[in-house]
JSON list of C-alpha atoms in Angstrom, two decimals:
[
{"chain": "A", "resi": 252, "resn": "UNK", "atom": "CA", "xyz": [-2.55, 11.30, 25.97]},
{"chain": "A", "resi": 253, "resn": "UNK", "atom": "CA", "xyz": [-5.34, 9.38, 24.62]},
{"chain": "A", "resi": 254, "resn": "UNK", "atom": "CA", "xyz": [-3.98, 8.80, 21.42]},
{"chain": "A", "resi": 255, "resn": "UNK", "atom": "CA", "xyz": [-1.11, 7.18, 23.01]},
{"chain": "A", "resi": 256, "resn": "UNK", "atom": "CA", "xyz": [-3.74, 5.57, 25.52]},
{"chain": "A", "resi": 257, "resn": "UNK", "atom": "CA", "xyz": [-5.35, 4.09, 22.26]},
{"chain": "A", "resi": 258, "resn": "UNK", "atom": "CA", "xyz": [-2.05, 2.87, 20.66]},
{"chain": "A", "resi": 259, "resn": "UNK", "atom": "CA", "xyz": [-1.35, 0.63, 23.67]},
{"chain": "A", "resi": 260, "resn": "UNK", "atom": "CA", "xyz": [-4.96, -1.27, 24.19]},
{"chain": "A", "resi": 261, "resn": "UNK", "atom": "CA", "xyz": [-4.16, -4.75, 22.16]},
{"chain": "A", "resi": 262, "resn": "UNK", "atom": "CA", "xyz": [-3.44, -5.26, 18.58]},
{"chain": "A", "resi": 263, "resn": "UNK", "atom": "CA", "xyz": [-3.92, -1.56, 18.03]},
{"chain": "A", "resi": 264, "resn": "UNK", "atom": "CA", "xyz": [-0.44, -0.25, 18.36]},
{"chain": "A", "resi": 265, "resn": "UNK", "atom": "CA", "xyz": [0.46, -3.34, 16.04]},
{"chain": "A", "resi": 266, "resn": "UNK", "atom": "CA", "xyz": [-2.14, -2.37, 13.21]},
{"chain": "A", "resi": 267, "resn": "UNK", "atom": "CA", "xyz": [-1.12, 0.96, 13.29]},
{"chain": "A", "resi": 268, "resn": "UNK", "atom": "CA", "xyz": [2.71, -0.40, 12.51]},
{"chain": "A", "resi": 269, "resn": "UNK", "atom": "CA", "xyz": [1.63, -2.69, 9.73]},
{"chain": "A", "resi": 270, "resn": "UNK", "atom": "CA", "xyz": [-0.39, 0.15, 8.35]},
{"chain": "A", "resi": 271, "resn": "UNK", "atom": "CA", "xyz": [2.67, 2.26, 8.34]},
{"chain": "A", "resi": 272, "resn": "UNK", "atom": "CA", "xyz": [5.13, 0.17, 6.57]},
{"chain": "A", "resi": 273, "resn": "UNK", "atom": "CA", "xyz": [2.92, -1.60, 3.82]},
{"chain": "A", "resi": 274, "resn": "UNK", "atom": "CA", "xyz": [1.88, 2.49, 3.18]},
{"chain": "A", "resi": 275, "resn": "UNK", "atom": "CA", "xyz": [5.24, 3.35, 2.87]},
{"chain": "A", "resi": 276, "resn": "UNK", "atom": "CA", "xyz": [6.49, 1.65, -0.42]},
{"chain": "A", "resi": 277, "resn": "UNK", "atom": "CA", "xyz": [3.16, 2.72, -2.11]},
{"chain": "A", "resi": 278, "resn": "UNK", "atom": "CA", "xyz": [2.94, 6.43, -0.98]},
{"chain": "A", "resi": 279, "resn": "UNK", "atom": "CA", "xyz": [6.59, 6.37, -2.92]},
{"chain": "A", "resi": 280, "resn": "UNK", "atom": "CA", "xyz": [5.80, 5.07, -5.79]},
{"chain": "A", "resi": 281, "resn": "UNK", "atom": "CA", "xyz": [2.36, 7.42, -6.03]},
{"chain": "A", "resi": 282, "resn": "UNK", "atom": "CA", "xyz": [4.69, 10.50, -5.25]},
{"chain": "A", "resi": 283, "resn": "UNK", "atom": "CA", "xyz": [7.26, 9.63, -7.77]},
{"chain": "A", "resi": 284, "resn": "UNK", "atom": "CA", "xyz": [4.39, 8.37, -10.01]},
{"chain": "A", "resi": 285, "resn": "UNK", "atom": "CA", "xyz": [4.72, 11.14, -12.86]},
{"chain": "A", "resi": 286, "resn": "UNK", "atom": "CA", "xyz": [9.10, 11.23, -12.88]},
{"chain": "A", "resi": 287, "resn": "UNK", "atom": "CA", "xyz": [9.14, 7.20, -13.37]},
{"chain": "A", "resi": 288, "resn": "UNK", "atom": "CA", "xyz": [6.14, 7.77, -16.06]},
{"chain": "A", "resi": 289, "resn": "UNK", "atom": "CA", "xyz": [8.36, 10.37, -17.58]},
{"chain": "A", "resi": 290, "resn": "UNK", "atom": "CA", "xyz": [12.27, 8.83, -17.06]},
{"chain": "A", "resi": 291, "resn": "UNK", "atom": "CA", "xyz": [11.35, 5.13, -17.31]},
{"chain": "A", "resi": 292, "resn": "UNK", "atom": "CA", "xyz": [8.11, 5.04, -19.89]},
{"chain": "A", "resi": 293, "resn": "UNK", "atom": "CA", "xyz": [8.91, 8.17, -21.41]},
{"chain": "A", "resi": 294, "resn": "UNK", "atom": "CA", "xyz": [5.26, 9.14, -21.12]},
{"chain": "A", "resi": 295, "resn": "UNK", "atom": "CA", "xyz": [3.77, 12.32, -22.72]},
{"chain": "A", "resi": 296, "resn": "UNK", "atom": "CA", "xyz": [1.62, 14.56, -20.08]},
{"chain": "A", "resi": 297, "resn": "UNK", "atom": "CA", "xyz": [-1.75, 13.29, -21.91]},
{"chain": "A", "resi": 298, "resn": "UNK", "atom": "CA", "xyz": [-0.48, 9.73, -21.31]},
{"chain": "A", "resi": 299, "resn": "UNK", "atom": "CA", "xyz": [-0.06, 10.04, -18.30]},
{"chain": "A", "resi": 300, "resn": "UNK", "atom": "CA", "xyz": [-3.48, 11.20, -17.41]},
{"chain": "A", "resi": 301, "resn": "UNK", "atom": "CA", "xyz": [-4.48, 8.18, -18.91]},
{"chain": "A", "resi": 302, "resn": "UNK", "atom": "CA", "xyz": [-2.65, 6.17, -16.69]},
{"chain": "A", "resi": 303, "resn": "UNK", "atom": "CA", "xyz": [-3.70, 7.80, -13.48]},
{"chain": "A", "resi": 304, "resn": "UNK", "atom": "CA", "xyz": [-7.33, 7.78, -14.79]},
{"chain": "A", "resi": 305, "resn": "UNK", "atom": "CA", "xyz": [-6.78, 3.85, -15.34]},
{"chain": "A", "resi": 306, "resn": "UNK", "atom": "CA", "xyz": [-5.50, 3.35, -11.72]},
{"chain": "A", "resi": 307, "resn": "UNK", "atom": "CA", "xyz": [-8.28, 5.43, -10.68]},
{"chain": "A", "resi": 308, "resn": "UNK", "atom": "CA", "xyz": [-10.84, 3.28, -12.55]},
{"chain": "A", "resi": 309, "resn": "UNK", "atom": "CA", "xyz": [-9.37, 0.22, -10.95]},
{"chain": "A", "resi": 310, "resn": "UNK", "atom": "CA", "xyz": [-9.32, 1.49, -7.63]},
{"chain": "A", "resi": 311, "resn": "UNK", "atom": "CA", "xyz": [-12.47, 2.17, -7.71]},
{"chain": "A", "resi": 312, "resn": "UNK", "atom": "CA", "xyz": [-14.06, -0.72, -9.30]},
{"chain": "A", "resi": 313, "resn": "UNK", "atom": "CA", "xyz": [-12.03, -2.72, -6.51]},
{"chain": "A", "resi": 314, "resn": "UNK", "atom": "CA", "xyz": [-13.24, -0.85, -4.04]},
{"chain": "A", "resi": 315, "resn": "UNK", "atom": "CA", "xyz": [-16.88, -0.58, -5.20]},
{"chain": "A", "resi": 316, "resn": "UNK", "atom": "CA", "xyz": [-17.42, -4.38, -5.71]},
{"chain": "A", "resi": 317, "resn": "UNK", "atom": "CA", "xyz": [-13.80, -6.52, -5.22]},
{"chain": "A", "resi": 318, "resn": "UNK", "atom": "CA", "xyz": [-13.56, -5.94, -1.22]},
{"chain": "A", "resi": 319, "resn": "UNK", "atom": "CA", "xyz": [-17.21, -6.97, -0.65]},
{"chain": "A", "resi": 320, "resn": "UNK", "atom": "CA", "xyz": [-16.58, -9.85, -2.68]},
{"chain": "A", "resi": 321, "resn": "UNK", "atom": "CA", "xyz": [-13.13, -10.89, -1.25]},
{"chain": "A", "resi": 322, "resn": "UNK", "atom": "CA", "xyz": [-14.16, -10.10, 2.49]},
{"chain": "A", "resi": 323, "resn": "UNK", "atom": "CA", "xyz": [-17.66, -12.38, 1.94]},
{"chain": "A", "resi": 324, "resn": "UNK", "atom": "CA", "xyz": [-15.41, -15.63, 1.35]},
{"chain": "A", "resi": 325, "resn": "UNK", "atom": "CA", "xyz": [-12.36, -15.38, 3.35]},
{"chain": "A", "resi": 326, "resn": "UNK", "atom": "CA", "xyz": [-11.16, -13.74, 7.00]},
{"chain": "A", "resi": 327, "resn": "UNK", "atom": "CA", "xyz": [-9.03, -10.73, 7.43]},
{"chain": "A", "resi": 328, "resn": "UNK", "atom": "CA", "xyz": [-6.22, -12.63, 8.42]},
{"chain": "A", "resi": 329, "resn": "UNK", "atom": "CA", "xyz": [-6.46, -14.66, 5.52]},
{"chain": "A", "resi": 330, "resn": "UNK", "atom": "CA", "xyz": [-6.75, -11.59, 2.96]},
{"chain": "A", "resi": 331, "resn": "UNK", "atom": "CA", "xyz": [-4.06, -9.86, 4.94]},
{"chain": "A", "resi": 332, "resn": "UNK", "atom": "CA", "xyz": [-2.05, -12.33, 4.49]},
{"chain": "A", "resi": 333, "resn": "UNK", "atom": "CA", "xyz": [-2.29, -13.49, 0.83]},
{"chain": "A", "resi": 334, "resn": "UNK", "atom": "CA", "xyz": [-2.08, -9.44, 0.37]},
{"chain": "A", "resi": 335, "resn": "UNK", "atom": "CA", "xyz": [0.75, -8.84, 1.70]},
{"chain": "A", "resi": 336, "resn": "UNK", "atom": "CA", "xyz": [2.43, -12.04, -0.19]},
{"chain": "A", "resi": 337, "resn": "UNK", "atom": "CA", "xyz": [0.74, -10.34, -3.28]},
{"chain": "A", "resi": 338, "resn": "UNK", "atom": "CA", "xyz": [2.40, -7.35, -2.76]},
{"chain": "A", "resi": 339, "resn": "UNK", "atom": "CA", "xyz": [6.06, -8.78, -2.30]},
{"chain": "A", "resi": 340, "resn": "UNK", "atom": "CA", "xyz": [5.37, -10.42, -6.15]},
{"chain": "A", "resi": 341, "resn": "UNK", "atom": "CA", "xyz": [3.94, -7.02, -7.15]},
{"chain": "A", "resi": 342, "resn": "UNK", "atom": "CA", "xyz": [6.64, -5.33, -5.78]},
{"chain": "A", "resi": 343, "resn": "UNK", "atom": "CA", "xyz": [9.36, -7.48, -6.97]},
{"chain": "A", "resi": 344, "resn": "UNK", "atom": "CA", "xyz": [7.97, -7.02, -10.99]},
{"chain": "A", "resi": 345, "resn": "UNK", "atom": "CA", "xyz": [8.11, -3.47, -10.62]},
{"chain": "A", "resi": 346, "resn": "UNK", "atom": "CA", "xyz": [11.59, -3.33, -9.98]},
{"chain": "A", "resi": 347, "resn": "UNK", "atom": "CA", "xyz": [11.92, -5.21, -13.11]},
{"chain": "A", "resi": 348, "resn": "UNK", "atom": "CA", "xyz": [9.37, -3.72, -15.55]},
{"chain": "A", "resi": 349, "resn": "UNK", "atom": "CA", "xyz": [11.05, -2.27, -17.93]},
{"chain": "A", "resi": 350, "resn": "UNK", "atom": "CA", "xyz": [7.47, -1.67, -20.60]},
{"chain": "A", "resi": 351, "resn": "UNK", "atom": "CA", "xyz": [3.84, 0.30, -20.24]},
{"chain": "A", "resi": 352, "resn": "UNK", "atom": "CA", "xyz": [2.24, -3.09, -21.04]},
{"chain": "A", "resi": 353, "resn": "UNK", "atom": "CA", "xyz": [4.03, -4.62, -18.40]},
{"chain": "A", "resi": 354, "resn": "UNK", "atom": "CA", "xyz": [3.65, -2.23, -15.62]},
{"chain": "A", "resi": 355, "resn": "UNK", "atom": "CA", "xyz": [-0.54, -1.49, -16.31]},
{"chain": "A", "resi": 356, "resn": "UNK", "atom": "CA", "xyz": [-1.02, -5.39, -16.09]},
{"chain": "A", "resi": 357, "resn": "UNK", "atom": "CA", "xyz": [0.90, -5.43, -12.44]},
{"chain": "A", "resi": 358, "resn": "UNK", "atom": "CA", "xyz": [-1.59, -2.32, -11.74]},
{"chain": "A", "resi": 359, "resn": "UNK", "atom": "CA", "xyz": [-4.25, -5.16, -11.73]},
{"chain": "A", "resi": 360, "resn": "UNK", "atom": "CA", "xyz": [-2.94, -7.46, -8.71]},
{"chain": "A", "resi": 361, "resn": "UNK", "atom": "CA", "xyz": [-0.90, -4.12, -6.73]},
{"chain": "A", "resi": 362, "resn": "UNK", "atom": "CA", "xyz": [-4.50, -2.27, -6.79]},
{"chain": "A", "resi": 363, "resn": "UNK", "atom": "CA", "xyz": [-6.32, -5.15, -5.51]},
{"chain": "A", "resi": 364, "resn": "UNK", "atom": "CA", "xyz": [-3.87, -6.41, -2.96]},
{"chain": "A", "resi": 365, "resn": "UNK", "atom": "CA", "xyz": [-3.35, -2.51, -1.37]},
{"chain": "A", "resi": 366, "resn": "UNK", "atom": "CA", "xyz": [-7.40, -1.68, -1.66]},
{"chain": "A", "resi": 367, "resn": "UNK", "atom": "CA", "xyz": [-8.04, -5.12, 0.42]},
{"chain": "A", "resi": 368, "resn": "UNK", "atom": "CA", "xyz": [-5.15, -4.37, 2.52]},
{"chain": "A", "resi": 369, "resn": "UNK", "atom": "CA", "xyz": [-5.70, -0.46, 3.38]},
{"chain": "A", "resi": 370, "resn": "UNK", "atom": "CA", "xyz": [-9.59, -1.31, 4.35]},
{"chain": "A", "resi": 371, "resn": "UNK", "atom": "CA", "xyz": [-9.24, -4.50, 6.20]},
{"chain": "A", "resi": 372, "resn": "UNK", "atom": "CA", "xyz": [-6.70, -2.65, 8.39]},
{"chain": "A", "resi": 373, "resn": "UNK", "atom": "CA", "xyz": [-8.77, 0.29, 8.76]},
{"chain": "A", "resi": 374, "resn": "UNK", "atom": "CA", "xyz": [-12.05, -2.06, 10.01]},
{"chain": "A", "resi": 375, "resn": "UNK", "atom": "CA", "xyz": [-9.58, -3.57, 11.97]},
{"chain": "A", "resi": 376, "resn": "UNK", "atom": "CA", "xyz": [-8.44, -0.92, 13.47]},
{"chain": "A", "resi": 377, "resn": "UNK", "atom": "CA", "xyz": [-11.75, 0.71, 14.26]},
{"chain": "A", "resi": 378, "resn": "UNK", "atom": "CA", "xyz": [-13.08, -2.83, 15.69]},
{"chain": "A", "resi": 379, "resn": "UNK", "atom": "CA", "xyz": [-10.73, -2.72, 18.59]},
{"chain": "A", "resi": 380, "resn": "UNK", "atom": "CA", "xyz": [-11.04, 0.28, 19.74]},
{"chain": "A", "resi": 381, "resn": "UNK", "atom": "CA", "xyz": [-14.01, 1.48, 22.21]},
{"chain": "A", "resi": 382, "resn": "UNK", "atom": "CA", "xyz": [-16.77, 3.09, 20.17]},
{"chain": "A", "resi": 383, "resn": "UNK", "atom": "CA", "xyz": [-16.54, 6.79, 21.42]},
{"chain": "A", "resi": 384, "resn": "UNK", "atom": "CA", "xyz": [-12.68, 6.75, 20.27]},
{"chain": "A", "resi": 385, "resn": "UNK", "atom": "CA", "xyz": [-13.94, 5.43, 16.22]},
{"chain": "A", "resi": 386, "resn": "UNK", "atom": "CA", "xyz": [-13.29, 9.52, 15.09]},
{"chain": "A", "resi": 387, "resn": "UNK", "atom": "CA", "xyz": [-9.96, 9.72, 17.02]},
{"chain": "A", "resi": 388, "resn": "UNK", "atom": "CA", "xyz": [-8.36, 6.02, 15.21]},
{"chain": "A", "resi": 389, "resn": "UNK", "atom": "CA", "xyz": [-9.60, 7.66, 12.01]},
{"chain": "A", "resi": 390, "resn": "UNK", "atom": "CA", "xyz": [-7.89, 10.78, 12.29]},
{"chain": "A", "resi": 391, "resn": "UNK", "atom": "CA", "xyz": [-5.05, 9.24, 13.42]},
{"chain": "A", "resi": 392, "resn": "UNK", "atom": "CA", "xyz": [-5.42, 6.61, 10.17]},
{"chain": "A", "resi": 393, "resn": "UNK", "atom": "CA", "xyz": [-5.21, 9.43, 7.59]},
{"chain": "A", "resi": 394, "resn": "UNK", "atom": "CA", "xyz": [-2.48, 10.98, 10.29]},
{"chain": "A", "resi": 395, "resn": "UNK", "atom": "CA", "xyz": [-0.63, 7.97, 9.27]},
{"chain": "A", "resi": 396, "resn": "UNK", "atom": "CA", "xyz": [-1.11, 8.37, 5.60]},
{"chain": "A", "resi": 397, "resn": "UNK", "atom": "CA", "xyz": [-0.44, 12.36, 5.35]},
{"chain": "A", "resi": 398, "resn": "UNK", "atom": "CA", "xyz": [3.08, 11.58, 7.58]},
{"chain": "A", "resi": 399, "resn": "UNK", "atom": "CA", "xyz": [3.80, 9.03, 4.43]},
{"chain": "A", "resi": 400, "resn": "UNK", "atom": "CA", "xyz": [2.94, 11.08, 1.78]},
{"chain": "A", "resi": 401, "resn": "UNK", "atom": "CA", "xyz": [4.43, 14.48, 3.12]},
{"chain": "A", "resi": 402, "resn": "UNK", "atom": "CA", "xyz": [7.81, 12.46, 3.39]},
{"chain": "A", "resi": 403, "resn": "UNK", "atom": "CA", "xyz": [7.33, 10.54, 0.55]},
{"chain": "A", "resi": 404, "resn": "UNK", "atom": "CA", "xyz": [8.31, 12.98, -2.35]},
{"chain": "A", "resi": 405, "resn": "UNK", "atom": "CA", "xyz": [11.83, 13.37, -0.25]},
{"chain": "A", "resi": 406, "resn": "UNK", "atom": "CA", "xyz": [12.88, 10.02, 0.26]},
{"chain": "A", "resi": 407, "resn": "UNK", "atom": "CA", "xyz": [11.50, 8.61, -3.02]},
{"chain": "A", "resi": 408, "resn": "UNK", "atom": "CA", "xyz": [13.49, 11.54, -5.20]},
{"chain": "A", "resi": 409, "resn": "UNK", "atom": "CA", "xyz": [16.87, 10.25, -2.90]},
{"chain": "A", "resi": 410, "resn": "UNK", "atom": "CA", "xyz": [16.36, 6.60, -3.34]},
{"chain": "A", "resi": 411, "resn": "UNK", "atom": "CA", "xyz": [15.49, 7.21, -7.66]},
{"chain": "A", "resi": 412, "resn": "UNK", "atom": "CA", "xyz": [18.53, 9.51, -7.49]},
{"chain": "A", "resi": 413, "resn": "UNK", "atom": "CA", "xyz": [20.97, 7.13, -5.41]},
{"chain": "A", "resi": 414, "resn": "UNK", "atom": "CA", "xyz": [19.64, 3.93, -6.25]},
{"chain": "A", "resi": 415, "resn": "UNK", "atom": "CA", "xyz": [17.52, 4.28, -9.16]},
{"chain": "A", "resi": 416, "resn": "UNK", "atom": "CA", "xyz": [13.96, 3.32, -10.40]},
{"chain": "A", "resi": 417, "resn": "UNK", "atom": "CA", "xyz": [13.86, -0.62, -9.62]},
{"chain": "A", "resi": 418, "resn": "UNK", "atom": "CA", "xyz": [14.77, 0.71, -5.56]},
{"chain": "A", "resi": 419, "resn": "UNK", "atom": "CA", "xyz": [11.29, 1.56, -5.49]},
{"chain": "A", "resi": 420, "resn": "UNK", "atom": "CA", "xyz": [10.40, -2.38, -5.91]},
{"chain": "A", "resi": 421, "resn": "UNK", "atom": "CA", "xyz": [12.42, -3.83, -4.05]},
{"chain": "A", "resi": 422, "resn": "UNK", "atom": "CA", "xyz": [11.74, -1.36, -1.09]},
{"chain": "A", "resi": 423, "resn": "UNK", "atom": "CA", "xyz": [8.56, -2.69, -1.53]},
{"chain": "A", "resi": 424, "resn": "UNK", "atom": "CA", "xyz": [9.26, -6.17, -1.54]},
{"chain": "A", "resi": 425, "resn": "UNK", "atom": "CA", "xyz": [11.77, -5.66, 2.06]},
{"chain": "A", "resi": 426, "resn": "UNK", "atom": "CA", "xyz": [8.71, -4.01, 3.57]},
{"chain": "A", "resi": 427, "resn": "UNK", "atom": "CA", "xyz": [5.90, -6.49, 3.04]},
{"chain": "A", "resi": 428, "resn": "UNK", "atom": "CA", "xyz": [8.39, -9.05, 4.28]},
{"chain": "A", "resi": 429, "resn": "UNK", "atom": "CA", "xyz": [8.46, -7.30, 7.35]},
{"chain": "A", "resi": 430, "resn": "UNK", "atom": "CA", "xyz": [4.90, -6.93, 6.88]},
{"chain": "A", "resi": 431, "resn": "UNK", "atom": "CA", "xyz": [3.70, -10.34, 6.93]},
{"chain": "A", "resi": 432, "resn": "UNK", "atom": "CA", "xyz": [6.31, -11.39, 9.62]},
{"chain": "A", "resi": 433, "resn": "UNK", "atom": "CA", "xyz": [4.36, -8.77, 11.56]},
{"chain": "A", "resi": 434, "resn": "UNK", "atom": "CA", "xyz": [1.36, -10.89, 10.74]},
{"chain": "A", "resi": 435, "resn": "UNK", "atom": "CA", "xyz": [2.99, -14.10, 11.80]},
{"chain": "A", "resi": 436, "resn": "UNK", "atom": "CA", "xyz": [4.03, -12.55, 14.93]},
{"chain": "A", "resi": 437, "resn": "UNK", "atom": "CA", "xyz": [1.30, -10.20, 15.82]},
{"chain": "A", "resi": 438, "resn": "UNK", "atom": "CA", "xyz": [-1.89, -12.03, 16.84]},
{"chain": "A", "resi": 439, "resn": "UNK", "atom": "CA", "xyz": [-4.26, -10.08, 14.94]}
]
């Protein structure tokens, strides 16, 4: 009851749905990480560490010292919104990539855009809500990402198998349209 209490009160319910689908094409792509590395960039094991410990390294470095510095100049709305057009381009490459050098240089720009996105939304999220229910959006924020990933490994292996690597991309790119028509049409 009170977590559907919570997902009613204003622009809650909304975040929550934005959160959702932007997660979606990314929690994909991380579960079917080390079969594209394999199949597409025919990656050895060791190389593939590599390439996760690069992603790491960015993720980090964005989220140590890019989001302070992206959220000091601009609003949410704003970095919400060029994110989500970032990730449509991001998501578009991919389904084109066809070389390593190609697909760590769109790491750049698809880390950055998804680290701003995932913490704006989560501030967000945690601004609107009353202050003793903080824990419970939270929980129900990491709810949202362990539904994505547990489901993840099952869709992503159908749409590789059906429709092949560059489906991941362009999955991506259909739900960050939907994203930032959310944005247009949400008042957030």
């Amino acid at each position: 009851k009170k977590i559907l209490g919570l997902l009613t009160l204003p622009r809650v319910g909304s975040l929550m749905l934005i959160k959702t689908v932007c997660g979606v094409p990314i929690g994909i792509l991380q579960s079917m990480f080390s079969v594209i590395a394999m199949e597409q960039f025919n990656l050895a094991p060791d190389q593939n560490g590599m390439l996760m410990s690069y992603i790491g390294a960015l993720s980090m470095l964005m989220q140590g010292v890019g989001i302070s510095a992206f959220t000091s100049r601009f609003s949410d709305t704003t970095l919400l919104k060029s994110s989500a057009m970032s990730l449509v381009l991001c998501y578009y490459l991919l389904s084109l990539l066809s070389t390593m050098t190609d697909f760590l240089l769109l790491q750049i720009p698809l880390v950055c855009s998804l680290s701003l996105i995932n913490s704006i939304l989560q501030s967000s999220v945690t601004k609107v809500v009353p202050a003793s229910s903080t824990g419970t959006m939270l929980g129900l924020n990491m709810a949202v990402h362990s539904v994505i990933r547990t489901l993840s490994p099952s869709v992503g292996a159908l749409i590789m198998s059906t429709y092949g690597y560059s489906s991941i991309g362009y999955l991506g790119v259909v739900c960050n349209i939907v994203v930032l028509a959310m944005l247009k049409f949400f008042s957030l």
